[in-house]
Coordinates of N, CA and C in Angstrom, one line a residue:
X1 N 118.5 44.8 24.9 CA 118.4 46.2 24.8 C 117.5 46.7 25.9
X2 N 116.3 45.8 25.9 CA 115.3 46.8 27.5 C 116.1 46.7 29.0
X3 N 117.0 45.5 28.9 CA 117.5 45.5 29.8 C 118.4 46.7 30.0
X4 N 119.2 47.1 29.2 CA 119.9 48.4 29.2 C 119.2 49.3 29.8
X5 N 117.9 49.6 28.7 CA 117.1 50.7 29.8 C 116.9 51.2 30.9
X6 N 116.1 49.3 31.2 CA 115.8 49.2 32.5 C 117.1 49.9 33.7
X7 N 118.0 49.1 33.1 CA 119.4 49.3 34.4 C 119.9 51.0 34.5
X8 N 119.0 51.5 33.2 CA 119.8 53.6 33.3 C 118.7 53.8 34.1
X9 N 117.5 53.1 34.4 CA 116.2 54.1 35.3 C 116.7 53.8 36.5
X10 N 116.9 52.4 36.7 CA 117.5 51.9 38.2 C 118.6 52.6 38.3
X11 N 119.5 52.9 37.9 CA 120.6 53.9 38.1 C 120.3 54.5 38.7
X12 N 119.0 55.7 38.0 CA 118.9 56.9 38.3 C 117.8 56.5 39.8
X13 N 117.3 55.5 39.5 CA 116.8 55.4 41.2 C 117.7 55.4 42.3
X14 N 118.7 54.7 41.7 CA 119.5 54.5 43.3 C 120.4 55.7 43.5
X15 N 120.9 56.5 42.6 CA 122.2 57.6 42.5 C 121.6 58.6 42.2
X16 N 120.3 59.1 41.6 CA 119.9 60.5 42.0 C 118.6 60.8 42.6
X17 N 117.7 59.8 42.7 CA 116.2 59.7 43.1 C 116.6 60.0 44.7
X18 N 117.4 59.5 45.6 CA 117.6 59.6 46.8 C 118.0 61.2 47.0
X19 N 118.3 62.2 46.0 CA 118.8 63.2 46.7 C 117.7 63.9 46.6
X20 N 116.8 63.4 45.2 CA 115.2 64.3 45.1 C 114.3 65.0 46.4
X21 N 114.2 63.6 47.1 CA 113.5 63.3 48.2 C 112.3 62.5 47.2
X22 N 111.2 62.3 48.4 CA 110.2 61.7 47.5 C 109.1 62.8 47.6
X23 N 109.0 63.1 46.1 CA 108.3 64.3 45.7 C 106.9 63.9 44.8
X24 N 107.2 62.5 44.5 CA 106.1 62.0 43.1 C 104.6 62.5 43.3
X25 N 104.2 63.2 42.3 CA 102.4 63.0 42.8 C 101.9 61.6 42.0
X26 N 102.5 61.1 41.6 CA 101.7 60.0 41.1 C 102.1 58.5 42.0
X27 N 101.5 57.0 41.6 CA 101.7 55.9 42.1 C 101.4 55.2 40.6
X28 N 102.5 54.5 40.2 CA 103.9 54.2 40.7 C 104.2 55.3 40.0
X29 N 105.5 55.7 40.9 CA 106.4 56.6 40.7 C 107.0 56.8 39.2
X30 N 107.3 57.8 38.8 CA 107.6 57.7 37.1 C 108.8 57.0 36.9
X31 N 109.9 56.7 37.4 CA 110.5 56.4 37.3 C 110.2 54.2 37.7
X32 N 109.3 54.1 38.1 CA 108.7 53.0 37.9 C 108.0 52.9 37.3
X33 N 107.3 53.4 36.8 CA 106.1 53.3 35.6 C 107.1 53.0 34.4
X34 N 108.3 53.9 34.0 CA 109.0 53.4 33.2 C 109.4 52.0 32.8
X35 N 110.2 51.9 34.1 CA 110.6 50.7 33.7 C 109.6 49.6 34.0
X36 N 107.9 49.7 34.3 CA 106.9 48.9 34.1 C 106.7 49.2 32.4
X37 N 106.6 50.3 31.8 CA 106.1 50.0 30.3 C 107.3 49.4 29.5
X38 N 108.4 49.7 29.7 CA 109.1 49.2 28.6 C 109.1 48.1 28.8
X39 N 108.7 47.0 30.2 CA 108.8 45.9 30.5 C 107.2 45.4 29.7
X40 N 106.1 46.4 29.9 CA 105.2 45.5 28.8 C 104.9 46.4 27.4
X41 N 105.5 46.9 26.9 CA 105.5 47.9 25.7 C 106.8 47.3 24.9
X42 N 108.0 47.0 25.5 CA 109.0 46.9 24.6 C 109.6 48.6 24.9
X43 N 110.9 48.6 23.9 CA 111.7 50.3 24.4 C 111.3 50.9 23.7
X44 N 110.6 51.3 22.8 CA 110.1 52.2 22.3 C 108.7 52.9 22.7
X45 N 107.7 52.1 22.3 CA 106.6 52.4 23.2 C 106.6 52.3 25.1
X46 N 107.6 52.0 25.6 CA 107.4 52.4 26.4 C 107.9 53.7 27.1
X47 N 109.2 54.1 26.5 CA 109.7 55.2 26.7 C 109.3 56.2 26.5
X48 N 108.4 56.3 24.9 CA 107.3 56.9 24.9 C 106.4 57.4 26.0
X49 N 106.0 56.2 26.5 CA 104.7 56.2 27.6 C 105.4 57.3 28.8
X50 N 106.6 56.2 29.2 CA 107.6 57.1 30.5 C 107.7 58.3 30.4
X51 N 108.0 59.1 29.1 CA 108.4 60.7 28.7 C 107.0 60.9 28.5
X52 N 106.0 60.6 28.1 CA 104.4 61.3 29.0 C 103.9 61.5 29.8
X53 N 104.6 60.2 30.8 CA 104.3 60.5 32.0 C 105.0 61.6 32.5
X54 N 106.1 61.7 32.2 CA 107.0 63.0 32.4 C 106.4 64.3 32.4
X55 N 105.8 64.7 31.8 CA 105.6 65.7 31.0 C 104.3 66.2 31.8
X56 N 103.6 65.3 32.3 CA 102.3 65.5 33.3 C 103.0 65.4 35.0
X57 N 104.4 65.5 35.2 CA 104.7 66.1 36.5 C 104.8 67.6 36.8
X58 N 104.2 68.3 37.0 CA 104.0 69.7 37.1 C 103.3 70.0 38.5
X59 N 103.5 71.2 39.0 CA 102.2 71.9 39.9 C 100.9 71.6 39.9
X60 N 100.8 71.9 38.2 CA 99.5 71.8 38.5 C 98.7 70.4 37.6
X61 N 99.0 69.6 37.7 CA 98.5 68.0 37.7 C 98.2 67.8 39.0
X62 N 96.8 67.0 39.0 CA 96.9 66.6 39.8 C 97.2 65.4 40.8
X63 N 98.0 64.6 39.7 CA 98.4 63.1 40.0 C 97.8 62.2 40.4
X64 N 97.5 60.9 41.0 CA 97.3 60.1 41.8 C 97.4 58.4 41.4
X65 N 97.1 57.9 41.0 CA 97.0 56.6 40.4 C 96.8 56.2 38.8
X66 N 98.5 56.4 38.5 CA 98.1 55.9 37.1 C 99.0 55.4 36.4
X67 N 98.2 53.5 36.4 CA 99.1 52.6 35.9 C 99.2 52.8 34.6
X68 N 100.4 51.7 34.3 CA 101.2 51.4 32.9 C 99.4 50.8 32.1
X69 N 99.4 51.3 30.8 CA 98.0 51.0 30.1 C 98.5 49.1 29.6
X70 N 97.6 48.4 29.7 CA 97.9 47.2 29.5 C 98.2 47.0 28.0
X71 N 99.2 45.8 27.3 CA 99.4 45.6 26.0 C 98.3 44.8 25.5
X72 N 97.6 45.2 24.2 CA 97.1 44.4 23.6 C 97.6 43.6 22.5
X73 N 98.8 44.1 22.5 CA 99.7 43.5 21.3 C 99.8 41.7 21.4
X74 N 99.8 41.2 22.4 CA 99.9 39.7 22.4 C 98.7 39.1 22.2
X75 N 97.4 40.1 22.9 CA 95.8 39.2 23.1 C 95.8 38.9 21.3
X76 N 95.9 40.4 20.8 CA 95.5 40.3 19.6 C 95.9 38.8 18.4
X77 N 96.8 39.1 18.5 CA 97.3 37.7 17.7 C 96.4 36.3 18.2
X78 N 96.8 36.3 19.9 CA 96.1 34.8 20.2 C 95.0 34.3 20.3
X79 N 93.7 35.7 19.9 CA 92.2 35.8 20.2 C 92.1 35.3 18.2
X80 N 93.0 35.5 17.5 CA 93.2 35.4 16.0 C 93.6 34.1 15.8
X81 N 94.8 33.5 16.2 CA 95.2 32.2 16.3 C 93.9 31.3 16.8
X82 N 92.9 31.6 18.1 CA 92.3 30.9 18.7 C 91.0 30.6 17.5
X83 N 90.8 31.9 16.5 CA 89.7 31.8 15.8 C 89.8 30.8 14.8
X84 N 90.7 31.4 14.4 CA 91.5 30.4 13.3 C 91.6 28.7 13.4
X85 N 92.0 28.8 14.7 CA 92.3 27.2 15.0 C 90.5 26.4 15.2
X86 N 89.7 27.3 15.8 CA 88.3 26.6 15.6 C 87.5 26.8 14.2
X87 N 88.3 27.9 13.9 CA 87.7 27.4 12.1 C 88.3 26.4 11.3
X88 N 89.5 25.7 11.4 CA 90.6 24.6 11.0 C 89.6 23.6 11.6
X89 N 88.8 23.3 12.9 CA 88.4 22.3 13.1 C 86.8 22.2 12.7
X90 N 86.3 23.4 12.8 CA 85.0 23.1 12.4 C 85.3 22.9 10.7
X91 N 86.0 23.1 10.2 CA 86.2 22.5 8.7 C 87.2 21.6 8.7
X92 N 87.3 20.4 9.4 CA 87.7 19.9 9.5 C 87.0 18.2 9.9
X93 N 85.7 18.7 11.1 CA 84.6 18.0 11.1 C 83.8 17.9 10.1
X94 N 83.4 19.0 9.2 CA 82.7 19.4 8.3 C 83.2 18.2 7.2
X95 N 84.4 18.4 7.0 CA 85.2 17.4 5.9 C 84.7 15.9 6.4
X96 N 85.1 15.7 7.5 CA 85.0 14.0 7.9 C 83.8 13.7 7.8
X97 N 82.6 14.5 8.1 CA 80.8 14.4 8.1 C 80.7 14.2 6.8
X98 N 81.3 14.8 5.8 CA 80.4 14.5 4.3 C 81.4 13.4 3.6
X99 N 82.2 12.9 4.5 CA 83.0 11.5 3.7 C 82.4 10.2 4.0
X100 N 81.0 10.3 5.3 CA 80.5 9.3 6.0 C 79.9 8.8 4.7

């Protein structure tokens, strides 16, 4: 399914972005920011993200640099898993020490 996505922004890059001209105030261009969040958001939150970005193309923005916001959705789990797995072992040592 993000693949889909992905392939309607690229569309619209190659078949209407060229008649735009290049007008973007921002980097990367919204139409790549897009298809950067849905690639680390998934298609919901990132379309989201893409239609905000949207919405801040106007006169009067003043654009310039502004990346896709990084996902914490993966850290989260593996900073949890990591915790987890050194409390399995320090109770684990703990077990073997009082069998001595």
């Amino acid at each position: 399914m993000k693949k889909l996505f992905i392939t309607l922004v690229r569309g619209y890059q190659l078949l209407v972005s060229p008649f735009l001209g290049n007008n973007c105030r921002f980097y990367p261009s919204c139409s790549q920011y897009m298809i950067q969040a849905i690639e680390a958001h998934g298609i919901i939150k990132g379309v989201y993200l893409g239609l905000k970005r949207l919405s801040k193309c106007h006169p009067w923005h003043e654009g310039g640099i502004d990346p896709v916001p990084p996902c914490h959705c993966h850290t989260k789990g593996t900073d949890n898993q990591e915790a987890n797995q050194k409390t399995q072992n320090d109770n684990h040592e703990n077990n073997n020490h009082d069998k001595r």
